PDB file of C-alpha atoms in Angstrom:
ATOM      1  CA  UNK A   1       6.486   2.004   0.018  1.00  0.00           C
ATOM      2  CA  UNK A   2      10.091   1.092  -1.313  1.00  0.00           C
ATOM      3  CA  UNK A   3      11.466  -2.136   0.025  1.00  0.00           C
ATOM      4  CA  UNK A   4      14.690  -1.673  -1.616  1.00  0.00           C
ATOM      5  CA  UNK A   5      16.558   1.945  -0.862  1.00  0.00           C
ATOM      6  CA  UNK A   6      20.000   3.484  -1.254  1.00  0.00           C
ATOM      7  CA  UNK A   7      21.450   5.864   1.486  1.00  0.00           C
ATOM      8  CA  UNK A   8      23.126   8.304  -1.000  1.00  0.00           C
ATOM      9  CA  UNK A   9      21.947  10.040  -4.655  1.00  0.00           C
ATOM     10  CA  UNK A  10      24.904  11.027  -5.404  1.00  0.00           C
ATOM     11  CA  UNK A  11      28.564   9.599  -4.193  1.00  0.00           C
ATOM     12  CA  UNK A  12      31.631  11.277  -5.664  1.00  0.00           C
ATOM     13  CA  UNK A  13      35.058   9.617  -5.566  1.00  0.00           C
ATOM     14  CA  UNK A  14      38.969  10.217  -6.498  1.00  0.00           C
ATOM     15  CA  UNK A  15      39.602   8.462  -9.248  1.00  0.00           C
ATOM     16  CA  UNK A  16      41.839   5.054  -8.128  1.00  0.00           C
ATOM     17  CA  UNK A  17      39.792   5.112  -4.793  1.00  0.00           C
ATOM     18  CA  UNK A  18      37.527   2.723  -3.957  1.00  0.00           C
ATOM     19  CA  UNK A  19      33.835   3.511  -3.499  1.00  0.00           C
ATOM     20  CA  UNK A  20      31.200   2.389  -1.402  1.00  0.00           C
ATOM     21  CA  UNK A  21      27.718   1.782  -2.410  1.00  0.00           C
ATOM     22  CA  UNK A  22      25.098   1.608   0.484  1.00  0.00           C
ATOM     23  CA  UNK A  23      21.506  -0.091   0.094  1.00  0.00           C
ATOM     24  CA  UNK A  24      19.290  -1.152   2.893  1.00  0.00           C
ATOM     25  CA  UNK A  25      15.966  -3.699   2.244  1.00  0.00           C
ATOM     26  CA  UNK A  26      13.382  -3.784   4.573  1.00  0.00           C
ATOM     27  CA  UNK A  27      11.675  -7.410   3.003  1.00  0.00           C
ATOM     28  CA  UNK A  28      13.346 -10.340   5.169  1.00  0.00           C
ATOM     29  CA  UNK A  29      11.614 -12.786   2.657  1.00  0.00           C
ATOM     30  CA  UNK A  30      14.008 -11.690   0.246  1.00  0.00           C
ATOM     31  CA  UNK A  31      16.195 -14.146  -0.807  1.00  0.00           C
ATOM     32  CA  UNK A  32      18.353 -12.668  -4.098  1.00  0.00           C
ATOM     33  CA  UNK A  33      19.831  -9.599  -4.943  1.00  0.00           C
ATOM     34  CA  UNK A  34      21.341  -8.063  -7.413  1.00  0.00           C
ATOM     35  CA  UNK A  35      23.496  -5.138  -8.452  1.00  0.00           C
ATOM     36  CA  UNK A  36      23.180  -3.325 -11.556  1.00  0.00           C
ATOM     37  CA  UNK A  37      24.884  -0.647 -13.349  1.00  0.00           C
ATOM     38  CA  UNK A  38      23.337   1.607 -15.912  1.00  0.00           C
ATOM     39  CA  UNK A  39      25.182   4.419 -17.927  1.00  0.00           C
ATOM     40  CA  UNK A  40      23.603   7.390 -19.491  1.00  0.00           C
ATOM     41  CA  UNK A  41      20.998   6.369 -22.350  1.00  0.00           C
ATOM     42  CA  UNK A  42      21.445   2.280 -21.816  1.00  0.00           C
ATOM     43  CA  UNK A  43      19.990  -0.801 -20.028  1.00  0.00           C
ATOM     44  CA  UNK A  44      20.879  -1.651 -16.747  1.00  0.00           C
ATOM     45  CA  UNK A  45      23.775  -3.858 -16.794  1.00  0.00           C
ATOM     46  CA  UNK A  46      24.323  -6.976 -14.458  1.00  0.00           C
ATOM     47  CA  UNK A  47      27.408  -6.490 -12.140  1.00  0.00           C
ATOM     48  CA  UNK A  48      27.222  -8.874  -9.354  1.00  0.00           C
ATOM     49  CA  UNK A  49      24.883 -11.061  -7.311  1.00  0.00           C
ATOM     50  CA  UNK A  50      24.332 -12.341  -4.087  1.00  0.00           C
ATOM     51  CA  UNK A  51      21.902 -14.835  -2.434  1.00  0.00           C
ATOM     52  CA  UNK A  52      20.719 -14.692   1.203  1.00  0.00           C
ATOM     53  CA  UNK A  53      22.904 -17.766   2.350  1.00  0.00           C
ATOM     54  CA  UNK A  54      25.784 -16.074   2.044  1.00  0.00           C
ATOM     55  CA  UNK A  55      27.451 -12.732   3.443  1.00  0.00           C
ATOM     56  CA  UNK A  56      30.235 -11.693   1.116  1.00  0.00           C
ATOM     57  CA  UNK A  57      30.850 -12.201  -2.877  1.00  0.00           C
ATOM     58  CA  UNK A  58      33.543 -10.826  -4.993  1.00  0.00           C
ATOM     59  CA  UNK A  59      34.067 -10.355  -8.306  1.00  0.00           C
ATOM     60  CA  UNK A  60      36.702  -8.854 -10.971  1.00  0.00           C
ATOM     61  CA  UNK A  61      37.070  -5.098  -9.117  1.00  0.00           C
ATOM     62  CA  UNK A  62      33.632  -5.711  -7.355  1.00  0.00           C
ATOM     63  CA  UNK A  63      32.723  -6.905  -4.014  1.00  0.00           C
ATOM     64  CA  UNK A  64      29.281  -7.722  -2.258  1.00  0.00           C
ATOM     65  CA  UNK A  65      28.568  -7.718   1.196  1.00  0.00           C
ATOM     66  CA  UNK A  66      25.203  -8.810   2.455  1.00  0.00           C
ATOM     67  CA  UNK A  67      24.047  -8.060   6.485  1.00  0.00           C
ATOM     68  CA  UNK A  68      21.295  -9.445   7.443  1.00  0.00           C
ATOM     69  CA  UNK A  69      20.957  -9.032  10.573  1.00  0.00           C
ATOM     70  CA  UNK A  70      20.021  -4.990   9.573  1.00  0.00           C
ATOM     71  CA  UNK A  71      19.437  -5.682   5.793  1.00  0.00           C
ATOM     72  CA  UNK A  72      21.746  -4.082   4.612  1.00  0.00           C
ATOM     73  CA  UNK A  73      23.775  -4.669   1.521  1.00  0.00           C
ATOM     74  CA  UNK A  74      26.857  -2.870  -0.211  1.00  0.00           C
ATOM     75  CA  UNK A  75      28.698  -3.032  -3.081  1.00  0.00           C
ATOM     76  CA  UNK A  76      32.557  -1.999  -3.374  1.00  0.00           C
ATOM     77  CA  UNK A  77      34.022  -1.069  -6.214  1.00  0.00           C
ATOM     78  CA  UNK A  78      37.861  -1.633  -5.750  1.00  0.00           C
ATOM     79  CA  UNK A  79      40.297   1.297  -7.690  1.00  0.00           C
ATOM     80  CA  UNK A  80      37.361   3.336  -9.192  1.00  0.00           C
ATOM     81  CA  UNK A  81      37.911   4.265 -12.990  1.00  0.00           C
ATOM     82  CA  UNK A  82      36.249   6.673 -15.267  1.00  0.00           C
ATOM     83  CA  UNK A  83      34.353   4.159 -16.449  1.00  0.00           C
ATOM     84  CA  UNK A  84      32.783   2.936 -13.820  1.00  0.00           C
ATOM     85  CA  UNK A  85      30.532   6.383 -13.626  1.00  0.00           C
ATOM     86  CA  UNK A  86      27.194   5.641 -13.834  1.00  0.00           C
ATOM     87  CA  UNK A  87      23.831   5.045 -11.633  1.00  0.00           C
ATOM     88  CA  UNK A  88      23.951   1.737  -9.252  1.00  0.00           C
ATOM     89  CA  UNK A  89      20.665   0.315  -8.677  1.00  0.00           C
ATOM     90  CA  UNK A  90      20.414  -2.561  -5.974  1.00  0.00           C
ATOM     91  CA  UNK A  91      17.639  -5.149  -6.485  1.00  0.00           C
ATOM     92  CA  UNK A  92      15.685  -7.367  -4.757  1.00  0.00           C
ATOM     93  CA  UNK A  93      14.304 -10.712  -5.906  1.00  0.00           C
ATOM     94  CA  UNK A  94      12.020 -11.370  -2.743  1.00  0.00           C
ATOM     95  CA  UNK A  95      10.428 -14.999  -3.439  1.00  0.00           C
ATOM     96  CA  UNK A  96      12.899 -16.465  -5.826  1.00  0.00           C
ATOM     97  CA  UNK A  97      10.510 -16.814  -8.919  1.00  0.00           C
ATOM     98  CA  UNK A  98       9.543 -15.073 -12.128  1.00  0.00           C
ATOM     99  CA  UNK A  99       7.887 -11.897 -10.596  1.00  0.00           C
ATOM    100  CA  UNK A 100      10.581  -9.892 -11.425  1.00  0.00           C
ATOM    101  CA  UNK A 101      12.678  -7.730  -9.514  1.00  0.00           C
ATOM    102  CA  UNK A 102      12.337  -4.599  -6.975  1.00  0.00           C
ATOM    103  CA  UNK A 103      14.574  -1.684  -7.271  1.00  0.00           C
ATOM    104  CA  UNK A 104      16.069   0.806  -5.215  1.00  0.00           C
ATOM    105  CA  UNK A 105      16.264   4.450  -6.370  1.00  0.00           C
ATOM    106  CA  UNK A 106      19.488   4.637  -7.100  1.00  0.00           C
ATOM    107  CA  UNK A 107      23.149   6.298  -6.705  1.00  0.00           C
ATOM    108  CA  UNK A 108      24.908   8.109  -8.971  1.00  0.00           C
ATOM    109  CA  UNK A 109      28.837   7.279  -8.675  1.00  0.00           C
ATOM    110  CA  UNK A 110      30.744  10.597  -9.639  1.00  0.00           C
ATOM    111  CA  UNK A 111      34.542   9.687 -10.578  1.00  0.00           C
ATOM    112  CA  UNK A 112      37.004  13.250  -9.741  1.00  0.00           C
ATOM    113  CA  UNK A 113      40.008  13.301 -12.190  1.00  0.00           C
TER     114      UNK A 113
ATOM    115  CA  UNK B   1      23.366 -13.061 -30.432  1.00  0.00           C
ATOM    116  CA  UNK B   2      21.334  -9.244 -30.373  1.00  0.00           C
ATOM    117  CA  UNK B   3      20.253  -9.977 -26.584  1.00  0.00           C
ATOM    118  CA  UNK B   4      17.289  -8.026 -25.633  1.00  0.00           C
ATOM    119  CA  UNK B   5      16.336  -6.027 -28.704  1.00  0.00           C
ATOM    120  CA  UNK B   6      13.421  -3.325 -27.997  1.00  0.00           C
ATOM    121  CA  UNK B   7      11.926  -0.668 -30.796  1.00  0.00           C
ATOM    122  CA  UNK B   8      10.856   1.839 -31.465  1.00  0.00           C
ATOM    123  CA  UNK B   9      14.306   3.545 -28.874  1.00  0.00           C
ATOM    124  CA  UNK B  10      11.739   6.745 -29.264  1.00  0.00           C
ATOM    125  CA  UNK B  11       8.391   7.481 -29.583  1.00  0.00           C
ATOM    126  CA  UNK B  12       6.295  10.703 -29.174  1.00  0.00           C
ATOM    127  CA  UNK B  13       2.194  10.465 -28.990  1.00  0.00           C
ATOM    128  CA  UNK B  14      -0.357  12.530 -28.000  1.00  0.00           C
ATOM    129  CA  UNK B  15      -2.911  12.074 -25.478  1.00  0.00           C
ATOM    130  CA  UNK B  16      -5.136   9.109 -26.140  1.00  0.00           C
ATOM    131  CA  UNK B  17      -3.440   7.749 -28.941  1.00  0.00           C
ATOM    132  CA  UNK B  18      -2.426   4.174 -29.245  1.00  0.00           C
ATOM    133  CA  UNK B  19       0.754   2.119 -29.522  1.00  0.00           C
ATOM    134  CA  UNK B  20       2.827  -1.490 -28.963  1.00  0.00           C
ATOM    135  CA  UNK B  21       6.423  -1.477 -28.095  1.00  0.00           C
ATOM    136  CA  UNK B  22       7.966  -4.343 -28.856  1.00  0.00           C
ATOM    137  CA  UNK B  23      10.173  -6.377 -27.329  1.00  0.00           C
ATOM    138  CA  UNK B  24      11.925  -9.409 -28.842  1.00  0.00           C
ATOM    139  CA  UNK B  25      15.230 -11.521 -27.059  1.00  0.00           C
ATOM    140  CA  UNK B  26      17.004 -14.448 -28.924  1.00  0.00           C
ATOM    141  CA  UNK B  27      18.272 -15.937 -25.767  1.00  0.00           C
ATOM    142  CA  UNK B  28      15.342 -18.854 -25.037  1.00  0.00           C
ATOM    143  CA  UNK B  29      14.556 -17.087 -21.748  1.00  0.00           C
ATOM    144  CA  UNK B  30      11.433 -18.387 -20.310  1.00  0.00           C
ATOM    145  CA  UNK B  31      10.404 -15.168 -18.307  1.00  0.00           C
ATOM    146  CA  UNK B  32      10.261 -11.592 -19.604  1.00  0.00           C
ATOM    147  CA  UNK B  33       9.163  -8.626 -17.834  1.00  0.00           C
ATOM    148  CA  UNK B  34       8.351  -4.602 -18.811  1.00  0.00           C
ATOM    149  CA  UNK B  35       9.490  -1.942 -16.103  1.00  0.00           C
ATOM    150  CA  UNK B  36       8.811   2.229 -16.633  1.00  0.00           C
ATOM    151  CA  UNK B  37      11.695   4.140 -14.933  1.00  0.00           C
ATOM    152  CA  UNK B  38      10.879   7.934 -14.438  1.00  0.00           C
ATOM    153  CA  UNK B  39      13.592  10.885 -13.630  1.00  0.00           C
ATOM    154  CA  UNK B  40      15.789  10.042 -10.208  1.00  0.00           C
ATOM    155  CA  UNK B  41      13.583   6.386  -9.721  1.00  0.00           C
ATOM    156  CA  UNK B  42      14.522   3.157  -9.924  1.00  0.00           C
ATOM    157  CA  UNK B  43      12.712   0.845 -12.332  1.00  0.00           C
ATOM    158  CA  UNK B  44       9.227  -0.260 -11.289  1.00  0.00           C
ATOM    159  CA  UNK B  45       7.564  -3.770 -12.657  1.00  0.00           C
ATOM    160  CA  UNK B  46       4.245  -2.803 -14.949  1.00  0.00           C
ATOM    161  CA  UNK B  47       3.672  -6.388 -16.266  1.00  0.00           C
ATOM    162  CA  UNK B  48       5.830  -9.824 -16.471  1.00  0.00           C
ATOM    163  CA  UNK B  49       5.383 -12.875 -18.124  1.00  0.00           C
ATOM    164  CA  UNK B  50       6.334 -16.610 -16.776  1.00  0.00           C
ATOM    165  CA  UNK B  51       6.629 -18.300 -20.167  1.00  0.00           C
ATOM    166  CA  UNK B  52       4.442 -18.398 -23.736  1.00  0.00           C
ATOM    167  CA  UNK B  53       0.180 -17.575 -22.752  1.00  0.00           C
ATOM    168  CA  UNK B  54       1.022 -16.458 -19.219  1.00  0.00           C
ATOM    169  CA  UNK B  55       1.334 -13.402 -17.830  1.00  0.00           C
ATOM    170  CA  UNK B  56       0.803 -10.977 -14.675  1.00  0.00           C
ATOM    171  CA  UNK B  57       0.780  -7.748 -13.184  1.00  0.00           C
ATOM    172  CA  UNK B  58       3.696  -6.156 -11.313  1.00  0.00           C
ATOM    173  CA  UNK B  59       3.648  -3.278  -9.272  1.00  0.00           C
ATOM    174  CA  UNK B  60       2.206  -0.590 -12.064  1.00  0.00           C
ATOM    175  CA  UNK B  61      -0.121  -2.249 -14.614  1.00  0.00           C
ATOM    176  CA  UNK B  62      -2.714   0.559 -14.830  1.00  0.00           C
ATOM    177  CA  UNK B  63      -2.944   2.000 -18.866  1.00  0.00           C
ATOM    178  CA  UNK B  64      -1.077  -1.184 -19.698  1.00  0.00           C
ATOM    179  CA  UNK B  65      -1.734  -4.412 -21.553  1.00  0.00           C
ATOM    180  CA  UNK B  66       0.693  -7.342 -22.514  1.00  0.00           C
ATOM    181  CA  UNK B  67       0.749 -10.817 -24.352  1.00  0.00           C
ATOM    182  CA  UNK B  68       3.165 -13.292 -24.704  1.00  0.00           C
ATOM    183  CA  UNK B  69       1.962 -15.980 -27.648  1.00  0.00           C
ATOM    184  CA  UNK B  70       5.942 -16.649 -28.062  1.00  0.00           C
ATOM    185  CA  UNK B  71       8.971 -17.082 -26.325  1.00  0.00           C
ATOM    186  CA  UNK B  72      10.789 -14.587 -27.962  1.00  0.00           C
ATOM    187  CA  UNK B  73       7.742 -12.084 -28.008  1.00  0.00           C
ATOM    188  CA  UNK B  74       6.542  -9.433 -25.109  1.00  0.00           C
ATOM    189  CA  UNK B  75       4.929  -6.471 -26.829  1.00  0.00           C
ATOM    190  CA  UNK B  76       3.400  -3.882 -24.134  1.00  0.00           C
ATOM    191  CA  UNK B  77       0.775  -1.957 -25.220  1.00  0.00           C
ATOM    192  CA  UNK B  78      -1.351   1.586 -24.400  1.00  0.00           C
ATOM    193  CA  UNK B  79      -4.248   1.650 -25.326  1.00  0.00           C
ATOM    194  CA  UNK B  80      -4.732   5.161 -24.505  1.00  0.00           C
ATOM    195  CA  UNK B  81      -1.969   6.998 -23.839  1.00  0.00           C
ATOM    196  CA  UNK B  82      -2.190   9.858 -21.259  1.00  0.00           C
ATOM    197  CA  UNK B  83       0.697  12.428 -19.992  1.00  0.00           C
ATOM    198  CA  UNK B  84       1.862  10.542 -16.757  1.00  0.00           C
ATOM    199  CA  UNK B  85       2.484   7.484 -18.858  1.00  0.00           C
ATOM    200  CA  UNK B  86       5.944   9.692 -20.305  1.00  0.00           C
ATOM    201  CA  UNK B  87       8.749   7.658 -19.120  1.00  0.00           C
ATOM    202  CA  UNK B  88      11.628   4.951 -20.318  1.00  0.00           C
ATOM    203  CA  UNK B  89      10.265   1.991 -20.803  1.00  0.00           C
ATOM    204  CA  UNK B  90      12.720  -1.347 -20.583  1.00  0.00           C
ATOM    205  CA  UNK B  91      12.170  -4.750 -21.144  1.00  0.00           C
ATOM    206  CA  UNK B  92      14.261  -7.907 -19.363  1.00  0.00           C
ATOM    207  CA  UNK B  93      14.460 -11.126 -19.785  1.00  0.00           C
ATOM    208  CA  UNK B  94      15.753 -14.145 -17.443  1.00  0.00           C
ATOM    209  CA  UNK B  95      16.426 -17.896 -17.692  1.00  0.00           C
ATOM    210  CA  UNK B  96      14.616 -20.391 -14.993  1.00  0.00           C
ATOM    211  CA  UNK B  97      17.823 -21.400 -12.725  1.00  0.00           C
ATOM    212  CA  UNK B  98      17.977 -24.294 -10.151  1.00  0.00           C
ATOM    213  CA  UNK B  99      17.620 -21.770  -6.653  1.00  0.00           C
ATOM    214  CA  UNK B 100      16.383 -18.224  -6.434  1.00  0.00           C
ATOM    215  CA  UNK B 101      18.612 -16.768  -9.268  1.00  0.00           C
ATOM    216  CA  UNK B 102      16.411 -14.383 -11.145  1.00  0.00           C
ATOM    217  CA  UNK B 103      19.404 -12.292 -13.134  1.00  0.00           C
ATOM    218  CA  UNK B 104      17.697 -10.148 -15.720  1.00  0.00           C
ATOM    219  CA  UNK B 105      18.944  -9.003 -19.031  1.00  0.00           C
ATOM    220  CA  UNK B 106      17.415  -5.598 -20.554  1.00  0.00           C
ATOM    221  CA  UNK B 107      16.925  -3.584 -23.277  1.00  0.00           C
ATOM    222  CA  UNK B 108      18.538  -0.300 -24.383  1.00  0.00           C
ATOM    223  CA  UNK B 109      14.847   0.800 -23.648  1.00  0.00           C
ATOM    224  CA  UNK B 110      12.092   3.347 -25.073  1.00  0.00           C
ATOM    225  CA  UNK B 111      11.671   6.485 -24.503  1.00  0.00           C
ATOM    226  CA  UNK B 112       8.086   7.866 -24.667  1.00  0.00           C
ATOM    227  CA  UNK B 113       6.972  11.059 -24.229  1.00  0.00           C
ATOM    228  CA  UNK B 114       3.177  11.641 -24.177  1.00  0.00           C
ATOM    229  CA  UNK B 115       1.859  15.316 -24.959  1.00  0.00           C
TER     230      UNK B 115
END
């Protein structure tokens, strides 16, 4: 079954808010992750990552937060833009090596005028 | 510096035809890897590859066959394509990092659609 899951398909937001991406794990051996961002037609795109020492990482408008205690992990996105519509994937990394990565379903962040 | 460079971006077959997509990165990256990603799913791991001559299966390898004889190189191939093989098709690549970083780089993928 999936290891890596997010709570929401679809999350739509005010423009200038800030949105909230949910994703919950369910490997405790996992020891990286990694959020990705992936407009219509493209790649995924590296936002932000985290590893499993730590609890919180931030970045330019971005913000990581990693529980756990209940595996869960989040990813803020601080005064949403247009651009910033797309699908969010969270990934796992469970052993640290080359076997690539395990992805959760997605959400797809909606940005209101 | 292209990145991750993948072709053909789309491809149409029919049933039990034949064909490579290639993947090519001019970044050095020692591990590549080939993931399908079907409507409203996340990417799924077919096949990965550790460095030049090695490679392994990921989570969906069935109708699938890869090679790596260079660094820069992962062609995926079908041997015989079949309907439920329709899908994007992306390849990554990654550097080896002191830790557990594994941050992969992709493609602007393939789209295939089998008839």
């Amino acid at each position: 079954g999936e290891s890596v899951g997010l709570h929401l398909p679809t999350l739509s937001v005010q423009e200038g808010d800030n949105s909230i991406i949910n994703c919950a794990y369910s490997n405790s051996a996992s020891d990286y992750f990694i959020w990705y961002k992936q407009e219509s037609g493209k790649g995924p795109q590296f936002i932000i990552d985290i590893r499993s020492n730590m609890d919180k990482r931030q970045g330019q408008r971005v913000t990581v937060l990693l529980n756990k205690t209940v595996k869960h992990l989040s990813l803020q996105i601080a005064a949403t833009q247009p651009g910033d519509s797309a699908v969010y994937f969270c990934a796992e990394n469970r052993r640290g090596g080359a076997d690539g990565l395990t992805f959760g379903k997605g959400t797809h962040l909606i940005i209101q005028p | 510096n292209a990145g991750v460079t993948q072709t053909p971006k789309f491809q149409v077959l029919k049933t039990g035809q034949s064909m490579t997509l290639q993947c090519a990165q001019d970044m050095n990256h020692e591990y590549m890897s080939w993931y399908r990603q079907d409507p409203g799913m996340g990417l799924r791991l077919i096949h990965y590859s550790v460095g030049a001559g090695i490679t392994d299966q990921g989570e969906v390898p069935n109708g699938y066959n890869v090679s790596r004889s260079t660094t820069e190189d992962f062609p995926l191939r079908l041997l015989s394509a079949a309907p439920s093989q329709t899908s994007v098709y992306f390849c990554a690549s990654s550097y080896s990092n002191r830790g557990s970083k594994n941050i992969q780089y992709f493609g602007a993928g393939t789209r295939l659609s089998v008839l």
